[in-house]
Coordinates of C-alpha atoms in Angstrom, one line a residue:
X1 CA -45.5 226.5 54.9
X2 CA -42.6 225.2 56.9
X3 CA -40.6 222.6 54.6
X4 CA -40.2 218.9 56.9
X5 CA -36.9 218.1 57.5
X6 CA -37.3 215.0 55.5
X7 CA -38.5 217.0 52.4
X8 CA -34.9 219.0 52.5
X9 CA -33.4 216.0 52.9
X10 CA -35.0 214.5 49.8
X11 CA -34.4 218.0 48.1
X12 CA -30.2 217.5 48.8
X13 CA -30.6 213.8 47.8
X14 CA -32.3 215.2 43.8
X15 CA -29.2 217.5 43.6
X16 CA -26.5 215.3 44.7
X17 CA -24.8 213.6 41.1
X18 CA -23.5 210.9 42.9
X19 CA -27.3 209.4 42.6
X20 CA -28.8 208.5 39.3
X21 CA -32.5 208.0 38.3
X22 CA -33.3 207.0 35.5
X23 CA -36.8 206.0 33.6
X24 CA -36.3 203.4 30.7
X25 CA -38.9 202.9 27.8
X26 CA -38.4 199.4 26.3
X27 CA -41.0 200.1 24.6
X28 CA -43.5 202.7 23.9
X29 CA -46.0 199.8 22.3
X30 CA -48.5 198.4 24.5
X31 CA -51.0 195.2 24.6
X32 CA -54.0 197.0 26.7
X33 CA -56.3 199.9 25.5
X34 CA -56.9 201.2 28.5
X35 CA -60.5 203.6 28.3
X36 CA -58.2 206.6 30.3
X37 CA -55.0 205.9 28.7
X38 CA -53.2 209.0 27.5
X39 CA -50.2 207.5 25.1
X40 CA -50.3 206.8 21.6
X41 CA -48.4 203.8 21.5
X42 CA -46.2 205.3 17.8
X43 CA -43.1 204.8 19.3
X44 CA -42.6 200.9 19.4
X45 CA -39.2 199.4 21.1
X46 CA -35.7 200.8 22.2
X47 CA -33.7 200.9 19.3
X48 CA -30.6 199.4 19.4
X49 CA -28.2 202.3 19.4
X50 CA -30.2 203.7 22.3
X51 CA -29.4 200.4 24.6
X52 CA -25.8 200.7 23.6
X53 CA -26.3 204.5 24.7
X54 CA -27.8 203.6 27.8
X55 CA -25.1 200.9 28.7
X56 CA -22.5 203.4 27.3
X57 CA -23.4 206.1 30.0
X58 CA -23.5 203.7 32.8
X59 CA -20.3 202.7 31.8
X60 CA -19.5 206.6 31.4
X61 CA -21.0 206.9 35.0
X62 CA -20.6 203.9 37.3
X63 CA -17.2 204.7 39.2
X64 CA -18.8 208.1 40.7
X65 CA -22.3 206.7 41.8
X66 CA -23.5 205.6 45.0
X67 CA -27.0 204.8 44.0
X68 CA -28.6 203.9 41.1
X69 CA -32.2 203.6 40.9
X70 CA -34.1 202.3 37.5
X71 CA -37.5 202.6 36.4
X72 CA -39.1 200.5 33.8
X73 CA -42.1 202.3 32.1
X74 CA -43.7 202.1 28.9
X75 CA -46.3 201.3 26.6
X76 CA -45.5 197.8 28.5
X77 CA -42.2 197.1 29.3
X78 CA -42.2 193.2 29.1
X79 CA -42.9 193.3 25.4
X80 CA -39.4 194.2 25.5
X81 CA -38.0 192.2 27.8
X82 CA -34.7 191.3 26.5
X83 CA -34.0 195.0 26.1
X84 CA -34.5 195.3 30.2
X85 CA -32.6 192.0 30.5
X86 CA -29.7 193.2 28.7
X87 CA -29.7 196.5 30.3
X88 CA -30.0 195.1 33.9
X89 CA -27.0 192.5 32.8
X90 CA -25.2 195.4 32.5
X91 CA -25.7 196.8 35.3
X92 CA -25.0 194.6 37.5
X93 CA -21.4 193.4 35.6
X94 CA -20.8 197.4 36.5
X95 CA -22.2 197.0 40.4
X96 CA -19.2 194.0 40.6
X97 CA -16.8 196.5 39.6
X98 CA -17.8 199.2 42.0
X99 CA -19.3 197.7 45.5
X100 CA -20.1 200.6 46.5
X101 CA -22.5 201.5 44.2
X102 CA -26.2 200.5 45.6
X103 CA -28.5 200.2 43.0
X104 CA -32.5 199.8 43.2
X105 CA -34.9 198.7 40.3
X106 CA -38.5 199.1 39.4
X107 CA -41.1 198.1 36.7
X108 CA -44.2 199.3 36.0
X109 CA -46.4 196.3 34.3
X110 CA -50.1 196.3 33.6
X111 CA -48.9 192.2 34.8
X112 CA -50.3 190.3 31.9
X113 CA -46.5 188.8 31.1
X114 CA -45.8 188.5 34.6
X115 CA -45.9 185.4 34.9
X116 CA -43.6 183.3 37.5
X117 CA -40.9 183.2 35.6
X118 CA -40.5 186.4 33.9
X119 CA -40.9 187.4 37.9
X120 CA -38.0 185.1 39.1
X121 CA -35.8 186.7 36.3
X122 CA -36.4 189.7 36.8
X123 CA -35.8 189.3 40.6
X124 CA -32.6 187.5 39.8
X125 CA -31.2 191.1 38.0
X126 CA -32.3 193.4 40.7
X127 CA -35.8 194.1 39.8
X128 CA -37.5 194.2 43.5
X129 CA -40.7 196.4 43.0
X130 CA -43.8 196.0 40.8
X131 CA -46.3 198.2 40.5
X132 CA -49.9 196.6 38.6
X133 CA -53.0 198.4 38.4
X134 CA -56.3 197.3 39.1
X135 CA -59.5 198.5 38.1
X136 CA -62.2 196.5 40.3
X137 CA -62.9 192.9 40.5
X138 CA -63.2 190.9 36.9
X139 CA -66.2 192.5 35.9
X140 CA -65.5 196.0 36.6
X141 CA -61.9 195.7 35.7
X142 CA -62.7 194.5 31.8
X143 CA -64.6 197.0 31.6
X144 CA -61.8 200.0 31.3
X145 CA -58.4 197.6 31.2
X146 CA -58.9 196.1 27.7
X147 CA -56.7 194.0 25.8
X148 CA -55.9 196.0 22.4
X149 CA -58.5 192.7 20.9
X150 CA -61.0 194.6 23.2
X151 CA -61.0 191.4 25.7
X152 CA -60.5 191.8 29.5
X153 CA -57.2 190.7 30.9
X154 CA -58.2 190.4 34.6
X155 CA -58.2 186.8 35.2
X156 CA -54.4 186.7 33.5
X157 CA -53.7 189.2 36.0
X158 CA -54.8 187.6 39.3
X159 CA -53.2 183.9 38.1
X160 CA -49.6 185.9 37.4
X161 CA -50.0 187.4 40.9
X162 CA -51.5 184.1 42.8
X163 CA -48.3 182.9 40.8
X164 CA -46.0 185.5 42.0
X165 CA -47.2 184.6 45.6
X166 CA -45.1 181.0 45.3
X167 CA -41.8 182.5 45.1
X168 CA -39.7 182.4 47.6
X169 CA -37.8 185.8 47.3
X170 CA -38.0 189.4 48.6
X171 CA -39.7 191.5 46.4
X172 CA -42.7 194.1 46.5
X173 CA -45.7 194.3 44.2
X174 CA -47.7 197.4 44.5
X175 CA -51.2 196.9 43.4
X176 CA -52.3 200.1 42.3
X177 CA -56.3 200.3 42.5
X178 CA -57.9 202.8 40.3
X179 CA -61.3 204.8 41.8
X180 CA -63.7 207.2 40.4
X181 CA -66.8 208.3 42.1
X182 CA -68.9 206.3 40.6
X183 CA -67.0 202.9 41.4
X184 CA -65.2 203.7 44.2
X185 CA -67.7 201.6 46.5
X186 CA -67.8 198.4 44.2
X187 CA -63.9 198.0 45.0
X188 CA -64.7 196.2 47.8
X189 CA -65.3 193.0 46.6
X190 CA -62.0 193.6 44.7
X191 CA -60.0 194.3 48.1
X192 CA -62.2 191.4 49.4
X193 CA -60.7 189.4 46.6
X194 CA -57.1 190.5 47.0
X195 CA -57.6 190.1 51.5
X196 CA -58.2 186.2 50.9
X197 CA -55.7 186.0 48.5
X198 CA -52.4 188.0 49.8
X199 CA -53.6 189.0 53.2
X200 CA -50.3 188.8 55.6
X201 CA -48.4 188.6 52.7
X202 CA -46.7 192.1 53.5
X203 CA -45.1 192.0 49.9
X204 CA -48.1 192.7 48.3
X205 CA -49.0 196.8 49.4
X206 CA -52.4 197.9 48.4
X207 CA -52.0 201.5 46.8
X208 CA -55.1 204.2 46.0
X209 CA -55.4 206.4 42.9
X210 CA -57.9 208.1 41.5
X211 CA -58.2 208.0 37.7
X212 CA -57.2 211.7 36.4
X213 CA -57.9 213.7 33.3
X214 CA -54.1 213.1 31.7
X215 CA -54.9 214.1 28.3
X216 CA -56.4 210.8 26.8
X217 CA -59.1 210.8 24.1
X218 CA -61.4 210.3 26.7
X219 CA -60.9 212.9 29.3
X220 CA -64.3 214.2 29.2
X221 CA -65.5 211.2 30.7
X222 CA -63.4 211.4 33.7
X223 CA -64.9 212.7 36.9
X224 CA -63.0 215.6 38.2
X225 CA -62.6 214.8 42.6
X226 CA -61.8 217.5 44.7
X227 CA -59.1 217.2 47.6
X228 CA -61.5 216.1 50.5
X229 CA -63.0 214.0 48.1
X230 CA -60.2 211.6 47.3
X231 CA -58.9 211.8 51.2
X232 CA -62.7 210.5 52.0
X233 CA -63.0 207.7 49.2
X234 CA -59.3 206.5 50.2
X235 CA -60.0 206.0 53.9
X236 CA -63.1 204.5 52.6
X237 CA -60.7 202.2 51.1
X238 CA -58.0 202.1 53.6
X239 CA -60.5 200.5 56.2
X240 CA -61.4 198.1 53.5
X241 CA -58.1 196.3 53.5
X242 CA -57.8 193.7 56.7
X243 CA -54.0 194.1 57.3
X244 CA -53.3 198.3 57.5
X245 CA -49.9 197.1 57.5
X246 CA -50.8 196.4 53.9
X247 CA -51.5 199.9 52.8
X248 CA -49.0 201.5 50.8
X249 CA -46.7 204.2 52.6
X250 CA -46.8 206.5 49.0
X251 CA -50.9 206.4 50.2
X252 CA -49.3 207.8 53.7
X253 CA -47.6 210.7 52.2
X254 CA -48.2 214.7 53.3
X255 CA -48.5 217.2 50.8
X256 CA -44.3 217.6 50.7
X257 CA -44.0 215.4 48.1
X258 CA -41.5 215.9 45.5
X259 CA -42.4 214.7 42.1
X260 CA -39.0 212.8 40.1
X261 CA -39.8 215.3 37.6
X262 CA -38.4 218.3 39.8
X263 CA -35.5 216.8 40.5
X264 CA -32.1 217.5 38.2
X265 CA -30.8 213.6 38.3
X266 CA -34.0 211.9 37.2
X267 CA -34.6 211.6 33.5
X268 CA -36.8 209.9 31.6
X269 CA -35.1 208.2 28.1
X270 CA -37.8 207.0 25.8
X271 CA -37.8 204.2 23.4
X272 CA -36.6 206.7 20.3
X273 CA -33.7 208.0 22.4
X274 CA -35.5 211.5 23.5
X275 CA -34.8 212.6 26.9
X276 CA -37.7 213.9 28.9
X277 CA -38.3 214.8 32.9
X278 CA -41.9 213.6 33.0
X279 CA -44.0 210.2 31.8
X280 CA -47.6 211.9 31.2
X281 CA -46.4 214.8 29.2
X282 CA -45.4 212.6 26.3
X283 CA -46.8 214.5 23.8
X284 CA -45.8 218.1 24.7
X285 CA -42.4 219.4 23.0
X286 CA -41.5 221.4 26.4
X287 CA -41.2 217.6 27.8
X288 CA -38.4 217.1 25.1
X289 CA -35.7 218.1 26.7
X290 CA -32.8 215.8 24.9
X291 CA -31.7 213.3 23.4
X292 CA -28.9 210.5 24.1
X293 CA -26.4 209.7 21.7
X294 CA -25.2 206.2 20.8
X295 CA -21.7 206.7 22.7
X296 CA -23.8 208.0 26.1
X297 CA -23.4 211.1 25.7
X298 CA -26.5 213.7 27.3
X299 CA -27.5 216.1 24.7
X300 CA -29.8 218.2 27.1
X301 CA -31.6 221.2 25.7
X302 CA -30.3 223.9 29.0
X303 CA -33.7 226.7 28.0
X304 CA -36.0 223.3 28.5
X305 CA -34.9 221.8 31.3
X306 CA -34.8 224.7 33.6
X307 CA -38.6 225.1 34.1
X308 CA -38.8 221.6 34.9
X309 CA -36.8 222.0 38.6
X310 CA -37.7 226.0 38.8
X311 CA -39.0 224.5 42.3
X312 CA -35.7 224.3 43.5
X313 CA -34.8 227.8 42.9
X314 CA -37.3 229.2 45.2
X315 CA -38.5 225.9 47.4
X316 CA -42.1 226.0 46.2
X317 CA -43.6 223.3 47.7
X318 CA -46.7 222.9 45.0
X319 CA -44.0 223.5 41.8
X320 CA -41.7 220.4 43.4
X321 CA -45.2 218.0 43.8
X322 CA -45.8 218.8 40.0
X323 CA -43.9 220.9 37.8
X324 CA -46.1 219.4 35.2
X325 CA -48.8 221.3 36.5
X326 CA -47.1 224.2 37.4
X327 CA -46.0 224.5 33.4
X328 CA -49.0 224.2 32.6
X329 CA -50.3 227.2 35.0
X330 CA -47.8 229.4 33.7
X331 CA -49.0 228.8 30.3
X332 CA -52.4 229.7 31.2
X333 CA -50.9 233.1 32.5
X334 CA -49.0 233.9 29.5
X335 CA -51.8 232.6 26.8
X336 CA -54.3 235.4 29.1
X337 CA -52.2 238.6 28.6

C-alpha cells in the first residue's frame, strides 16, 4: 500500500524530539464500574514524587520544545484534580518562559465531575478537548456505565454537558458513543437527544466506537464486529446526526492511522511512576517500559521499548495503527513453534 503523504508527515512529526506527548494518570482510581471496563483500579492517585518528576522533566525539557501536547487519562482523572491543576500551573509558568513552545491539552472524563466550573478551570489552564462516552439514552446507558454504588450516572452527565453548553469559551467535547450489535439501532433516540440539545453547537463532535474485547472480566460477552460491519452500523449512525458537520473527523479517518503508541515521543506515565507506551495494556509487563524518577529523569527499559515503534523500522502500516496488536500477533507465532 502506498503510504499518504500526510501519514509520512505524521511519521516525521513522532520522531521529531522537539514535540512531546505525554499521557498523565492522576489517578488510576475510578468512580464508574463500567460492564466492559478492563482496569483494575489498584493503583490509586499520582504520588507526590511523581508530580514533582513530571514538573522536573518539563522543566528539564521546555527550552527545546515546540509542542507540547498532554493527555489526561485514568481511572478518572478529576478525582485528582489538583494533581492536573498543579501540573498544568506548571506548564504554563514554563510556556511564559519560552513563547515558542505551543502546547495542547486533553482529558479524558467519563463527565460525572464536569461540572461548569471544573470546565471553566480547566479551560482557563489550557485544557481545550474532552472526550465523554456515552452508552445510549438514560435507560440504556445505566445499564453498562454504573456508578461503583451500581447506580446510573447518565442524567449527571447530560446536566454537566447542558452546563458546559453556557460557557462562553473555545473548547471541544467529543462525545464518544459506544455500539454493539445488539444496541446499535436504539442510539437513535440518544443522538436524537444530543440533536435538540447541542445541534449547531460545532463544539460538541459526535464520535463512533464500538465496544471491543480489551481484556475486561467480561470479554466474553462482547460481540466480536467484523470490518464491514462497524463501517455499516457507523454510517447508520453518521446519518443519524442532523449537522454532518458534527461528526467527528477521528470517525473520518483511512486505514493510515498511526496509533500514539508507535510513536518514540509519546509516553504514557502512570499514577505509580511506571512508564508505559499504551493505555489498554495496563496489565502486561511488556507495557512497562520505565519508570520516572523524582528529579525527571527517563529510566526507559531500551529491549521493551523497541517493539513498541518496530513499525517505524519497516513502515508497516497495520504495526503503526496498533502495535498492541501486532505484539500480541507475534506472541501467538512464538507461543505456536
Amino acid at each position: 500500500m502506498d503510504i499518504k503523504s500526510e501519514t509520512l508527515e505524521n511519521i516525521i512529526v513522532s520522531l521529531n524530539p522537539s514535540y512531546l506527548n505525554l499521557i498523565l494518570f492522576s489517578t488510576e482510581h475510578c468512580n464508574f464500574r463500567c460492564t466492559y471496563c478492563y482496569e483494575d483500579f489498584k493503583i490509586g492517585r499520582m504520588k507526590p514524587e511523581i508530580v514533582s518528576g513530571i514538573k522536573n522533566l518539563l522543566h528539564h525539557r521546555y527550552k527545546t520544545l515546540k509542542l507540547l501536547e498532554i493527555s489526561w487519562f485514568g481511572g478518572e482523572p478529576l478525582l485528582a484534580k489538583d494533581v492536573i491543576f498543579e501540573i498544568s500551573e506548571t506548564i504554563l509558568s514554563l510556556q511564559e518562559q519560552n513563547p515558542d513552545l505551543n502546547y495542547a491539552a486533553n482529558l479524558t472524563t467519563n463527565g460525572y465531575f464536569l461540572t461548569k466550573q471544573v470546565a471553566e478551570e480547566l479551560i482557563n489552564y489550557g485544557i481545550s478537548l474532552y472526550q465523554i462516552s456515552l452508552d445510549g439514552d438514560a435507560q440504556l446507558h445505566d445499564t453498562t456505565r454504573v456508578l461503583s454504588n451500581g447506580k446510573g450516572s447518565f442524567d449527571v452527565i447530560m446536566s454537566n454537558l447542558l452546563a458546559l453548553k453556557e460557557i462562553e469559551a473555545e473548547f471541544t467535547v467529543r462525545l464518544r458513543i459506544h455500539y454493539q450489535k445488539s444496541t446499535y439501532i436504539e442510539l437513535k433516540s440518544l443522538i436524537d437527544i444530543l440533536n435538540d440539545n447541542f445541534g449547531g453547537d460545532l463544539r460538541f463532535q459526535f464520535h463512533f466506537k464500538s465496544v471491543e474485547r480489551l481484556g475486561g472480566e467480561n470479554d466474553e460477552d462482547i460481540e466480536a464486529l467484523s470490518p464491514i460491519e462497524k463501517t455499516n452500523i457507523e454510517a447508520y449512525l453518521k446519518n443519524c446526526v442532523a449537522d454532518s458537520r458534527q461528526i467527528d473527523s477521528l470517525n473520518n479517518q483511512d486505514n493510515q492511522y498511526i496509533c500514539y503508541a508507535s510513536k518514540p515521543n509519546s509516553l504514557a506515565i502512570r499514577a505509580n511512576g511506571h512508564i508505559a507506551k499504551c493505555t489498554v495494556a495496563l496489565n502486561d509487563e511488556r507495557n512497562d517500559i520505565g519508570y520516572i524518577r523524582e528529579d525527571g529523569k527517563l529510566c526507559l527499559f531500551q529491549e521493551k521499548l523497541k517493539p513498541w515503534i518496530k513499525g517505524l523500522e519497516n513502515l508497516d502500516l497495520k504495526t503503526l495503527a496498533c502495535p498492541w496488536e501486532s505484539l500480541n500477533h507475534n506472541k501467538k507465532i512464538e507461543s505456536s513453534k
